[in-house]
C-alpha cells in the first residue's frame, strides 16, 4: 500500500514546544519567529524533516504559517483548512487566523510593533520576504534573517533528510531530450539578459534533466537545485548517494554534480558581477542574499522550466491518454465493486484500500505498474466530505451509511502519466437536497468541459463558468476550479490554473483539472473532477477567432443517481450522454463479466431513466 491511515496530527506538545522556541529566541535577542510550511524548495511537497509547522502546531495541511510572539502565537490558513485547523491545533496556544482575511503581513503590522521578528531565509521566497520586511518596517520593528533555524535546535528526533533513489526518466516518456530543454532555458536567459539561473523547484530540475526521484511521498521529486548558465555546463546540486552508477553517468554527460551544501559557495563564486535570474515567487530569499552579497545582480524572472514543462509535448500527451484509460478502468471497476456492497458494510479506509488494489491490478495488467498514488486518497463519507481536503485516519474513519453521499478524490502515478479524479456517489437513497447541489456542481463542470475560448484566455477568465449555476442558487465553493498537473510529476503544477488567481494564459498542451464542488459543513460534500487538455487552436466554421477547446482525458462514470435531471438543460444532457458513451467505448474493452454489465448500465443515456 502506498498510503497509511495512522493519525498524523498531535498538538499535545504544542505549548511546551512553543515555550522552548521562545526561550531559544530570547537567547538570540529575537522577539518572534515565523514558521511556514516550507522547505528550501518552497514547494507543496516537503519531506518529514522539513515539516516544522506540523511538529510545532499539529497542523497537517499542505499550506499554512505560524507566528510565535513573546506572549502570543497564531496560525494562518486559507479557506480549504478552516475546519481542519480547528480540529488539529490547540487554539489555547495558537490563535487561528484566516490567511485571506488577516494575512501575516497585516497581522504583523498590528501585533508586532517595534519587535524584532526572525525568519529562516531558506524557507521564504524573495517575494514573501520583501512583503514581510515592508510590513515590519511599517510596524516600526525589524525583520531579521537568521543564519540557523532556531526551531531545529529544539526539535528532538527530527527525521533525517531523505536520500531517495533517482532514476532516469526515459525519452520514450519524456518526449524531449535534456540537451534540448537546456537549450531552451539558455534562450530564455539570453532574452532576459541574464547570465544564469538557479532552478530551485525540484519539479523543474526533474523535468530539465529527465530524472525522477523519491524524496517525498507520492511525488517523484529529486530534492535538488541546478545552477544553469546561459552557456556552458550546468551544475546539479544533489546528494551523490541518491544516484546509481547509470544515473550518475547519464547526468555526468549533461552537468557537473555537486553536493547540495556547496550551492551557496558555488553561487557566490559565480555571481560576482553577473546577472542571476531568480523566480521571486519560488526562489528562497537566501539565494538573493548570496547573489547580492557576492556583488551580483538578481534579475526577477519566472522559472524558465515552468512554462515549457506545462506545455506537454506529443509524447507526454499520448502517455497521459494511456494512463487515463488504465486509471479510468481501475476507477470504474472500483465504483462497480462499491455499488455491489450493501450500505453500512464499507468504511472510508476500506474504500481507499480497495481503490488502490484496483489501480495496482489494472496497472499490472496493462504492463505499466502503479508507481505510487499521486496524493493521499480523500475518501470521505457524509459530513467528513464537507472538508475539501479531508484525509481519513483510524480515528475519523466513517462507515458509508445508507442515504449518505460518498466523495472519493484520488490519483495515480504511472511512468507515462499522473492522474487525479474525483467522483461523488450515492450510498443507497440520497436526499433531494444533496442531489440538487450535485446537479449544480455538475452544471459547472460541464460548462468548463464544453467551453470554447479565444487564444490568450487565462484561467481566471474561465473560472466563473464553473460557479455560475451555484451562484444563481446563492452558493459557491472556497477553492479553485482547476490546477495544472505534471507528467509523472507533481499532481499540482503551475503556472496555469482555473481559479481567481489564474493569471497564466491557457495554452495548447496544458493539462488542468476541472473540479467544482459544494460543501455543507456538518452534512455533506460534493466534488466532480476530470482532467482536461487544452486543444490546439482552430478556426471553427463561421467563426472570426482561433479558439481552443478542452479534450477530456478522464474516463469514469458520473453517478446518474445523484443527478436531478430536470435541472439540466438539453445541451448539458447531451454533453453527459456523449461523455458516458465515450467512457463506455474507452473502458468497456478493459473490463469483463459483471463489471462490464455494470458499466453499460452506469453509462446509459439519461433519457433511459
Ligand atoms: Zn483530485
Ligand atoms: Zn485535483
Coordinates of C-alpha atoms and ligand atoms in Angstrom, one line a residue:
X1 CA 0.0 0.0 0.0
X2 CA 1.2 3.5 -0.9
X3 CA -0.9 5.0 1.9
X4 CA -1.4 4.5 5.6
X5 CA -4.1 5.8 7.9
X6 CA -2.3 6.4 11.1
X7 CA -3.2 9.6 12.9
X8 CA -0.6 12.2 11.8
X9 CA -1.6 15.0 14.0
X10 CA -0.6 15.6 17.5
X11 CA -1.0 19.0 19.2
X12 CA -0.4 17.8 22.8
X13 CA 3.2 19.1 22.8
X14 CA 2.4 22.5 21.2
X15 CA 2.5 24.5 24.4
X16 CA 5.9 23.1 25.6
X17 CA 7.4 23.4 22.1
X18 CA 6.3 27.0 21.7
X19 CA 7.9 27.7 25.1
X20 CA 11.2 26.1 24.0
X21 CA 11.2 28.1 20.9
X22 CA 10.6 31.3 22.8
X23 CA 13.4 30.5 25.2
X24 CA 15.7 29.9 22.2
X25 CA 14.7 33.1 20.5
X26 CA 15.3 35.1 23.7
X27 CA 18.9 33.8 23.8
X28 CA 19.3 35.2 20.3
X29 CA 17.8 38.5 21.1
X30 CA 14.8 37.9 18.8
X31 CA 11.2 38.6 19.8
X32 CA 9.3 36.3 17.4
X33 CA 9.7 33.8 14.7
X34 CA 7.8 32.8 11.6
X35 CA 7.3 29.1 10.9
X36 CA 6.0 28.4 7.3
X37 CA 5.1 25.0 5.9
X38 CA 8.0 25.1 3.6
X39 CA 11.4 23.6 2.8
X40 CA 14.3 25.1 0.9
X41 CA 12.5 24.4 -2.4
X42 CA 9.3 26.3 -1.5
X43 CA 7.1 23.5 -2.9
X44 CA 3.9 21.9 -1.6
X45 CA 5.7 18.6 -1.2
X46 CA 8.1 18.5 1.6
X47 CA 9.9 15.8 3.5
X48 CA 9.1 15.0 7.1
X49 CA 12.5 16.6 8.1
X50 CA 11.1 19.9 6.9
X51 CA 7.6 19.7 8.4
X52 CA 8.4 22.2 11.2
X53 CA 4.9 23.6 11.2
X54 CA 3.4 20.2 12.0
X55 CA 5.9 19.5 14.7
X56 CA 5.2 22.8 16.3
X57 CA 1.4 23.0 15.9
X58 CA 0.0 19.6 14.9
X59 CA -1.5 21.1 11.7
X60 CA -1.0 18.7 8.8
X61 CA -2.5 20.7 5.9
X62 CA -0.5 21.5 2.8
X63 CA -0.3 25.3 3.4
X64 CA -0.1 27.4 6.5
X65 CA 2.2 29.6 8.6
X66 CA 2.7 30.0 12.3
X67 CA 3.9 33.1 14.1
X68 CA 5.3 32.9 17.6
X69 CA 5.5 36.2 19.6
X70 CA 6.7 36.7 23.2
X71 CA 3.2 36.3 24.7
X72 CA 1.0 35.0 21.9
X73 CA 1.1 32.8 18.9
X74 CA -1.1 32.4 15.8
X75 CA -1.5 30.1 12.8
X76 CA -2.7 31.3 9.4
X77 CA -4.5 29.0 7.0
X78 CA -6.7 29.5 3.9
X79 CA -10.4 28.6 3.3
X80 CA -9.5 24.9 2.5
X81 CA -8.3 24.3 6.0
X82 CA -10.6 26.4 8.3
X83 CA -12.4 23.3 9.7
X84 CA -9.3 21.1 9.8
X85 CA -7.1 23.6 11.7
X86 CA -9.7 23.9 14.4
X87 CA -9.7 20.1 14.8
X88 CA -5.9 19.7 14.8
X89 CA -4.5 22.8 16.5
X90 CA -4.6 23.7 20.2
X91 CA -6.3 27.1 20.0
X92 CA -5.2 28.0 23.5
X93 CA -1.6 28.0 22.2
X94 CA -2.1 29.2 18.6
X95 CA -4.9 31.6 17.8
X96 CA -6.5 30.6 14.5
X97 CA -6.4 33.3 11.8
X98 CA -7.5 33.3 8.1
X99 CA -4.6 33.9 5.8
X100 CA -7.1 35.6 3.4
X101 CA -8.9 38.0 5.8
X102 CA -5.8 38.6 8.0
X103 CA -2.6 37.9 6.1
X104 CA 0.6 37.5 8.1
X105 CA 1.8 41.0 6.9
X106 CA -1.4 42.7 8.1
X107 CA -1.2 40.8 11.4
X108 CA 2.5 41.8 12.0
X109 CA 1.6 45.5 11.4
X110 CA -1.0 45.2 14.2
X111 CA 0.7 42.8 16.7
X112 CA 4.4 43.1 16.2
X113 CA 5.0 46.8 16.6
X114 CA 8.7 47.6 17.4
X115 CA 9.5 43.9 17.6
X116 CA 12.4 42.0 16.0
X117 CA 10.9 39.1 14.1
X118 CA 13.2 36.3 12.9
X119 CA 12.8 34.3 9.7
X120 CA 14.8 31.4 8.2
X121 CA 15.7 32.9 4.8
X122 CA 15.8 29.5 3.2
X123 CA 12.1 29.0 4.0
X124 CA 10.6 32.1 2.4
X125 CA 10.6 33.3 -1.2
X126 CA 12.2 36.5 -2.3
X127 CA 8.7 38.0 -2.8
X128 CA 7.5 37.0 0.7
X129 CA 10.5 38.4 2.4
X130 CA 10.1 41.7 0.6
X131 CA 6.5 41.8 1.8
X132 CA 7.3 40.9 5.4
X133 CA 10.2 43.3 5.5
X134 CA 7.9 46.1 4.4
X135 CA 5.3 45.1 7.0
X136 CA 7.8 45.1 9.8
X137 CA 9.2 48.5 8.7
X138 CA 5.7 49.9 8.8
X139 CA 5.2 48.4 12.3
X140 CA 8.4 50.2 13.5
X141 CA 10.1 46.8 14.0
X142 CA 12.6 44.8 12.1
X143 CA 12.7 41.5 10.1
X144 CA 15.8 39.6 10.9
X145 CA 17.0 36.7 8.6
X146 CA 18.7 34.2 10.9
X147 CA 21.7 32.1 9.9
X148 CA 20.3 29.0 11.7
X149 CA 16.7 27.9 12.2
X150 CA 16.2 28.2 16.0
X151 CA 13.4 25.6 15.8
X152 CA 15.9 22.9 14.7
X153 CA 17.8 23.3 17.9
X154 CA 14.8 22.4 20.0
X155 CA 13.3 19.7 17.6
X156 CA 14.4 16.4 19.2
X157 CA 14.2 13.3 17.0
X158 CA 13.9 15.3 13.8
X159 CA 13.8 12.9 10.9
X160 CA 16.9 12.7 8.7
X161 CA 16.8 14.4 5.2
X162 CA 15.6 11.8 2.6
X163 CA 18.0 10.0 0.3
X164 CA 15.5 8.7 -2.2
X165 CA 17.0 6.9 -5.3
X166 CA 17.0 8.9 -8.5
X167 CA 16.1 7.2 -11.9
X168 CA 16.5 8.4 -15.4
X169 CA 13.1 9.3 -17.0
X170 CA 13.5 7.7 -20.4
X171 CA 12.9 9.7 -23.6
X172 CA 10.0 7.4 -24.6
X173 CA 8.1 9.0 -21.7
X174 CA 9.8 12.4 -21.5
X175 CA 9.5 13.1 -25.3
X176 CA 12.3 15.6 -25.4
X177 CA 16.0 15.4 -24.6
X178 CA 17.5 17.2 -21.7
X179 CA 20.0 18.9 -24.1
X180 CA 17.1 20.4 -26.0
X181 CA 15.5 21.6 -22.8
X182 CA 18.7 23.1 -21.5
X183 CA 19.0 24.9 -24.9
X184 CA 15.5 26.4 -24.4
X185 CA 16.4 27.6 -20.9
X186 CA 19.6 29.2 -22.3
X187 CA 17.4 31.1 -24.8
X188 CA 15.2 32.3 -22.1
X189 CA 18.2 33.5 -20.1
X190 CA 19.5 35.3 -23.2
X191 CA 16.1 37.0 -23.7
X192 CA 16.2 38.2 -20.0
X193 CA 19.8 39.4 -20.4
X194 CA 20.7 37.1 -17.5
X195 CA 24.0 35.1 -17.2
X196 CA 22.5 32.2 -15.2
X197 CA 19.5 31.0 -13.2
X198 CA 19.1 28.7 -10.2
X199 CA 16.4 26.1 -10.6
X200 CA 15.0 25.7 -7.0
X201 CA 11.8 23.8 -7.8
X202 CA 12.7 20.0 -7.8
X203 CA 9.9 19.6 -10.4
X204 CA 11.9 21.9 -12.7
X205 CA 15.2 20.0 -12.1
X206 CA 13.4 16.7 -12.7
X207 CA 11.9 18.0 -16.0
X208 CA 15.0 19.7 -17.2
X209 CA 17.4 16.7 -16.6
X210 CA 14.8 14.0 -17.4
X211 CA 15.2 12.4 -13.9
X212 CA 12.7 11.4 -11.2
X213 CA 13.4 10.9 -7.5
X214 CA 11.7 9.5 -4.4
X215 CA 12.4 12.0 -1.6
X216 CA 8.8 13.0 -0.8
X217 CA 5.6 10.9 -0.6
X218 CA 3.5 10.5 -3.8
X219 CA 5.5 12.9 -6.0
X220 CA 8.7 11.6 -7.7
X221 CA 10.8 14.6 -6.9
X222 CA 14.6 14.6 -6.5
X223 CA 15.2 17.3 -3.9
X224 CA 18.0 19.2 -5.6
X225 CA 19.0 22.5 -7.2
X226 CA 20.6 23.4 -10.5
X227 CA 22.7 26.3 -11.5
X228 CA 22.3 26.8 -15.2
X229 CA 24.5 29.3 -17.0
X230 CA 23.4 30.8 -20.3
X231 CA 26.2 29.0 -21.9
X232 CA 28.4 26.2 -20.7
X233 CA 27.9 23.3 -18.3
X234 CA 25.2 23.4 -15.6
X235 CA 25.9 22.2 -12.1
X236 CA 23.4 19.9 -10.4
X237 CA 23.4 20.1 -6.6
X238 CA 22.2 16.7 -5.5
X239 CA 23.3 14.2 -2.9
X240 CA 25.5 11.7 -4.8
X241 CA 24.2 8.9 -2.6
X242 CA 20.9 9.2 -4.5
X243 CA 22.5 8.4 -7.8
X244 CA 23.2 4.9 -9.0
X245 CA 26.1 4.4 -11.5
X246 CA 23.9 4.5 -14.6
X247 CA 22.2 7.7 -13.4
X248 CA 25.5 9.4 -12.4
X249 CA 26.8 8.5 -15.9
X250 CA 23.8 9.9 -17.7
X251 CA 23.8 13.1 -15.7
X252 CA 27.6 13.4 -16.0
X253 CA 27.1 13.8 -19.7
X254 CA 25.0 16.9 -19.1
X255 CA 26.2 18.6 -15.9
X256 CA 28.7 18.7 -13.1
X257 CA 27.4 17.0 -9.9
X258 CA 28.0 18.7 -6.6
X259 CA 26.8 18.3 -3.0
X260 CA 23.8 20.5 -2.0
X261 CA 25.8 22.0 0.8
X262 CA 28.1 23.6 -1.7
X263 CA 25.4 25.6 -3.5
X264 CA 25.9 28.8 -1.5
X265 CA 29.6 28.8 -2.1
X266 CA 29.4 27.9 -5.8
X267 CA 26.7 30.5 -6.4
X268 CA 28.7 33.2 -4.6
X269 CA 31.8 32.4 -6.7
X270 CA 29.8 32.5 -9.9
X271 CA 27.6 35.5 -9.2
X272 CA 30.2 38.3 -8.8
X273 CA 29.4 41.0 -11.3
X274 CA 27.0 38.6 -13.1
X275 CA 23.2 38.8 -13.5
X276 CA 21.4 35.8 -11.9
X277 CA 17.7 35.2 -12.7
X278 CA 15.6 34.1 -9.8
X279 CA 11.9 33.5 -9.6
X280 CA 10.6 35.8 -6.8
X281 CA 7.7 33.5 -6.2
X282 CA 9.8 30.3 -6.0
X283 CA 13.4 31.0 -5.0
X284 CA 14.4 31.2 -1.4
X285 CA 15.4 34.7 -0.3
X286 CA 18.7 33.2 1.0
X287 CA 19.7 32.8 -2.7
X288 CA 19.1 36.5 -3.3
X289 CA 21.2 37.3 -0.3
X290 CA 24.0 35.1 -1.6
X291 CA 23.9 36.7 -5.1
X292 CA 23.8 40.3 -3.8
X293 CA 26.4 39.6 -1.1
X294 CA 28.8 38.4 -3.8
X295 CA 28.4 41.6 -5.9
X296 CA 26.0 40.1 -8.4
X297 CA 22.6 41.3 -9.5
X298 CA 19.3 39.5 -9.2
X299 CA 17.1 39.6 -12.2
X300 CA 13.5 38.8 -11.4
X301 CA 12.1 36.3 -13.9
X302 CA 9.8 33.3 -13.9
X303 CA 11.4 29.8 -13.5
X304 CA 12.3 29.2 -17.2
X305 CA 11.4 25.5 -16.9
X306 CA 7.9 26.1 -15.7
X307 CA 6.1 27.1 -18.8
X308 CA 7.7 24.6 -21.2
X309 CA 7.0 21.9 -18.6
X310 CA 3.4 22.9 -18.5
X311 CA 3.0 22.7 -22.3
X312 CA 3.0 18.9 -22.6
X313 CA 4.7 17.5 -25.7
X314 CA 3.1 15.0 -28.0
X315 CA 4.7 12.0 -26.3
X316 CA 3.6 13.2 -22.8
X317 CA 0.1 13.8 -24.1
X318 CA -0.1 10.3 -25.6
X319 CA 1.3 8.9 -22.3
X320 CA -1.4 10.8 -20.3
X321 CA -4.1 9.4 -22.6
X322 CA -2.9 5.9 -22.0
X323 CA -2.5 6.4 -18.2
X324 CA -6.1 7.7 -18.1
X325 CA -7.6 4.8 -19.9
X326 CA -5.9 2.4 -17.5
X327 CA -6.8 4.5 -14.5
X328 CA -10.4 5.0 -15.6
X329 CA -10.8 1.3 -15.9
X330 CA -9.5 0.8 -12.4
X331 CA -11.8 3.6 -11.0
X332 CA -14.8 2.1 -12.9
X333 CA -14.1 -1.3 -11.5
X334 CA -13.9 0.2 -8.0
X335 CA -17.2 2.0 -8.4
X336 CA -18.8 -1.2 -9.6
X337 CA -17.4 -3.0 -6.6
X338 CA -18.6 -0.3 -4.3
X339 CA -22.1 -0.4 -5.8
X340 CA -22.3 -4.2 -5.0
X341 CA -21.6 -3.6 -1.3
X342 CA -24.6 -3.1 1.0
X343 CA -24.8 0.3 2.7
X344 CA -23.2 0.2 6.1
X345 CA -20.6 -2.5 5.2
X346 CA -17.7 -0.5 3.8
X347 CA -15.8 2.3 5.6
X348 CA -13.7 5.1 4.2
X349 CA -10.4 3.3 4.8
X350 CA -11.8 0.1 3.2
X351 CA -12.9 2.1 0.1
X352 CA -9.5 3.8 -0.2
X353 CA -7.7 0.5 0.1
X354 CA -10.0 -1.2 -2.4
X355 CA -9.4 1.5 -5.0
X356 CA -5.6 1.2 -4.6
X357 CA -5.9 -2.5 -5.2
X358 CA -7.8 -2.0 -8.4
X359 CA -5.2 0.5 -9.6
X360 CA -2.4 -1.9 -8.8
X361 CA -4.3 -4.7 -10.7
X362 CA -5.1 -2.7 -13.8
X363 CA -1.6 -1.2 -13.9
X364 CA -0.1 -4.7 -13.8
X365 CA -2.4 -6.0 -16.5
X366 CA -1.5 -3.1 -18.7
X367 CA 2.2 -3.5 -18.3
X368 CA 2.5 -0.2 -16.6
X369 CA 2.7 -0.8 -12.9
X370 CA 1.3 1.6 -10.3
X371 CA 4.4 3.6 -9.1
X372 CA 2.6 5.4 -6.3
X373 CA -0.6 7.3 -5.6
X374 CA -0.4 10.9 -6.7
X375 CA -1.6 12.0 -3.2
X376 CA -3.3 10.6 -0.1
X377 CA -6.8 9.5 -1.2
X378 CA -9.6 11.7 0.0
X379 CA -12.2 9.1 1.0
X380 CA -15.0 10.9 2.7
X381 CA -18.5 9.9 3.7
X382 CA -21.3 12.1 4.9
X383 CA -20.1 15.2 6.9
X384 CA -16.4 14.2 6.5
X385 CA -16.7 15.2 2.8
X386 CA -17.5 18.8 3.8
X387 CA -13.8 19.2 4.4
X388 CA -12.4 19.6 0.9
X389 CA -9.0 18.2 1.9
X390 CA -10.2 15.6 4.4
X391 CA -7.8 12.7 5.0
X392 CA -9.1 9.7 6.7
X393 CA -7.3 8.2 9.7
X394 CA -8.2 5.4 12.1
X395 CA -10.0 7.7 14.4
X396 CA -12.0 9.6 11.9
X397 CA -12.8 6.5 9.7
X398 CA -16.6 6.5 9.0
X399 CA -18.8 3.8 7.6
X400 CA -20.5 4.6 4.3
X401 CA -24.1 4.5 5.6
X402 CA -27.5 4.3 3.9
X403 CA -28.5 7.6 2.4
X404 CA -25.0 9.2 2.6
X405 CA -23.1 10.9 -0.1
X406 CA -19.6 9.5 -0.5
X407 CA -16.7 11.5 -2.1
X408 CA -13.5 9.9 -3.3
X409 CA -10.7 12.1 -4.8
X410 CA -7.7 10.1 -5.8
X411 CA -4.9 9.7 -8.3
X412 CA -2.1 7.6 -9.5
X413 CA 1.5 7.9 -10.6
X414 CA 2.4 5.8 -13.7
X415 CA 5.6 6.2 -15.7
X416 CA 3.5 7.6 -18.6
X417 CA 1.3 10.0 -16.6
X418 CA -0.1 11.3 -13.4
X419 CA -3.9 11.1 -12.8
X420 CA -6.4 12.9 -10.5
X421 CA -10.1 12.1 -10.4
X422 CA -13.0 12.8 -8.0
X423 CA -16.3 11.0 -8.0
X424 CA -19.2 11.6 -5.6
X425 CA -21.6 8.7 -5.4
X426 CA -24.9 7.9 -3.6
X427 CA -24.8 5.2 -0.9
X428 CA -28.4 3.9 -1.1
X429 CA -31.1 6.6 -1.5
X430 CA -29.8 10.1 -1.1
X431 CA -31.9 13.2 -0.1
X432 CA -33.1 15.5 -2.8
X433 CA -31.1 18.4 -1.3
X434 CA -27.8 16.7 -1.9
X435 CA -28.9 15.7 -5.4
X436 CA -29.9 19.2 -6.3
X437 CA -26.5 20.5 -5.2
X438 CA -24.7 17.8 -7.1
X439 CA -26.5 18.8 -10.2
X440 CA -25.4 22.5 -9.8
X441 CA -21.8 21.3 -9.4
X442 CA -22.2 19.1 -12.5
X443 CA -23.6 22.0 -14.5
X444 CA -20.4 24.0 -13.7
X445 CA -18.2 21.0 -14.5
X446 CA -20.0 20.6 -17.9
X447 CA -19.7 24.3 -18.6
X448 CA -15.9 24.1 -18.3
X449 CA -15.8 20.9 -20.3
X450 CA -17.7 22.4 -23.2
X451 CA -16.0 25.8 -23.2
X452 CA -14.6 27.2 -26.4
X453 CA -12.3 30.2 -25.7
X454 CA -10.1 32.5 -27.7
X455 CA -6.3 32.2 -27.8
X456 CA -4.9 34.3 -24.9
X457 CA -7.7 33.4 -22.4
X458 CA -6.5 33.0 -18.8
X459 CA -7.7 30.6 -16.2
X460 CA -9.3 33.4 -14.2
X461 CA -11.5 34.2 -17.2
X462 CA -13.0 30.7 -17.3
X463 CA -13.4 30.2 -13.5
X464 CA -16.8 31.8 -13.3
X465 CA -18.2 29.4 -15.8
X466 CA -17.8 26.6 -13.2
X467 CA -19.6 28.7 -10.5
X468 CA -22.4 30.5 -12.1
X469 CA -25.0 27.8 -11.6
X470 CA -24.1 27.7 -7.9
X471 CA -24.1 31.5 -7.7
X472 CA -27.6 31.6 -9.1
X473 CA -28.6 29.4 -6.1
X474 CA -26.7 31.5 -3.6
X475 CA -23.9 29.0 -3.2
X476 CA -20.1 28.7 -4.0
X477 CA -17.0 26.8 -3.1
X478 CA -13.9 28.0 -1.4
X479 CA -11.2 26.5 -3.7
X480 CA -10.0 26.9 -7.2
X481 CA -11.8 25.1 -10.1
X482 CA -8.7 23.6 -11.6
X483 CA -4.9 23.2 -11.2
X484 CA -2.2 22.1 -13.6
X485 CA -0.7 18.6 -13.3
X486 CA 2.7 17.1 -14.1
X487 CA 3.7 14.3 -16.3
X488 CA 4.8 11.6 -13.8
X489 CA 5.5 14.6 -11.5
X490 CA 3.5 16.7 -9.1
X491 CA -0.3 16.5 -9.0
X492 CA -0.3 20.3 -8.5
X493 CA 1.8 22.1 -11.1
X494 CA 1.9 25.7 -12.3
X495 CA 1.8 28.2 -13.8
X496 CA -1.7 27.6 -15.2
X497 CA -4.9 27.2 -13.1
X498 CA -8.6 27.8 -13.4
X499 CA -9.2 30.0 -10.4
X500 CA -9.4 33.5 -9.1
X501 CA -5.6 33.6 -9.2
X502 CA -5.3 32.0 -12.7
X503 CA -3.4 34.8 -14.4
X504 CA -1.5 32.4 -16.8
X505 CA -2.8 32.1 -20.3
X506 CA -4.2 28.6 -21.1
X507 CA -2.1 27.2 -23.9
X508 CA -2.3 24.2 -26.2
X509 CA -0.9 21.1 -24.5
X510 CA -1.6 22.2 -20.9
X511 CA -3.5 19.8 -18.7
X512 CA -5.7 21.2 -16.0
X513 CA -8.2 19.7 -13.6
X514 CA -11.9 20.6 -13.8
X515 CA -13.2 20.2 -10.3
X516 CA -16.0 22.4 -9.0
X517 CA -17.6 21.4 -5.7
X518 CA -20.0 22.2 -2.9
X519 CA -19.6 21.7 0.8
X520 CA -22.1 22.0 3.6
X521 CA -20.4 21.8 7.0
X522 CA -21.7 19.0 9.1
X523 CA -23.7 17.5 6.4
X524 CA -22.1 16.5 3.1
X525 CA -19.6 17.4 0.4
X526 CA -19.7 17.2 -3.4
X527 CA -16.9 17.4 -6.0
X528 CA -16.7 16.1 -9.5
X529 CA -13.2 16.1 -11.2
X530 CA -11.9 15.3 -14.6
X531 CA -8.6 16.2 -16.1
X532 CA -8.8 18.1 -19.4
X533 CA -6.3 19.0 -22.1
X534 CA -6.2 22.4 -23.9
X535 CA -6.6 21.6 -27.6
X536 CA -4.6 23.3 -30.4
X537 CA -6.4 26.5 -31.5
X538 CA -8.6 26.2 -34.5
X539 CA -10.9 28.4 -36.6
X540 CA -14.4 26.9 -36.4
X541 CA -16.9 27.3 -39.3
X542 CA -18.4 30.8 -39.2
X543 CA -16.0 32.0 -36.5
X544 CA -13.8 35.0 -36.5
X545 CA -11.2 33.9 -34.0
X546 CA -8.9 31.0 -33.4
X547 CA -10.3 29.2 -30.3
X548 CA -9.2 26.4 -28.0
X549 CA -11.4 23.7 -26.5
X550 CA -10.8 21.0 -23.9
X551 CA -10.3 17.3 -24.6
X552 CA -11.5 15.3 -21.5
X553 CA -8.8 12.8 -20.5
X554 CA -10.6 11.2 -17.6
X555 CA -12.9 8.3 -18.2
X556 CA -15.2 7.0 -15.5
X557 CA -19.0 7.2 -15.0
X558 CA -20.6 10.1 -13.2
X559 CA -23.2 8.8 -10.8
X560 CA -26.6 9.1 -12.5
X561 CA -28.5 8.6 -9.2
X562 CA -27.1 11.8 -7.9
X563 CA -28.4 13.9 -10.9
X564 CA -31.7 15.8 -10.7
X565 CA -32.2 15.6 -14.4
X566 CA -34.9 18.3 -14.5
X567 CA -32.2 20.9 -13.6
X568 CA -30.1 20.1 -16.6
X569 CA -30.8 21.8 -20.0
X570 CA -30.8 19.9 -23.3
X571 CA -27.2 20.8 -24.1
X572 CA -26.0 19.6 -20.7
X573 CA -27.9 16.4 -21.0
X574 CA -26.4 15.9 -24.5
X575 CA -22.9 16.5 -23.1
X576 CA -23.3 14.0 -20.3
X577 CA -24.7 11.3 -22.6
X578 CA -21.9 11.8 -25.1
X579 CA -19.3 11.7 -22.3
X580 CA -20.8 8.5 -21.0
X581 CA -20.8 7.0 -24.4
X582 CA -17.1 7.8 -24.7
X583 CA -16.5 6.2 -21.3
X584 CA -18.3 3.1 -22.4
X585 CA -16.4 2.9 -25.6
X586 CA -13.0 3.5 -24.0
X587 CA -13.3 1.5 -20.8
X588 CA -15.6 -1.5 -21.6
X589 CA -13.0 -3.4 -23.6
X590 CA -10.8 -3.4 -20.5
X591 CA -13.5 -4.9 -18.2
X592 CA -15.2 -8.2 -18.2
X593 CA -18.2 -10.0 -16.8
X594 CA -20.3 -8.3 -14.2
X595 CA -18.2 -5.1 -14.1
X596 CA -18.8 -4.6 -17.8
X597 CA -22.5 -5.1 -17.4
X598 CA -22.4 -2.5 -14.5
X599 CA -20.6 0.0 -16.8
X600 CA -23.2 -0.4 -19.6
X601 CA -25.9 0.5 -17.1
X602 CA -23.9 3.3 -15.4
X603 CA -23.3 5.0 -18.8
X604 CA -26.7 4.6 -20.4
X605 CA -28.4 7.8 -21.7
X606 CA -30.2 10.0 -19.1
X607 CA -33.5 9.6 -21.1
X608 CA -33.4 5.8 -20.3
X609 CA -34.1 6.7 -16.7
Ligands
LIG1 ZN1 -8.4 15.4 -7.1
LIG2 ZN1 -7.3 17.9 -8.5

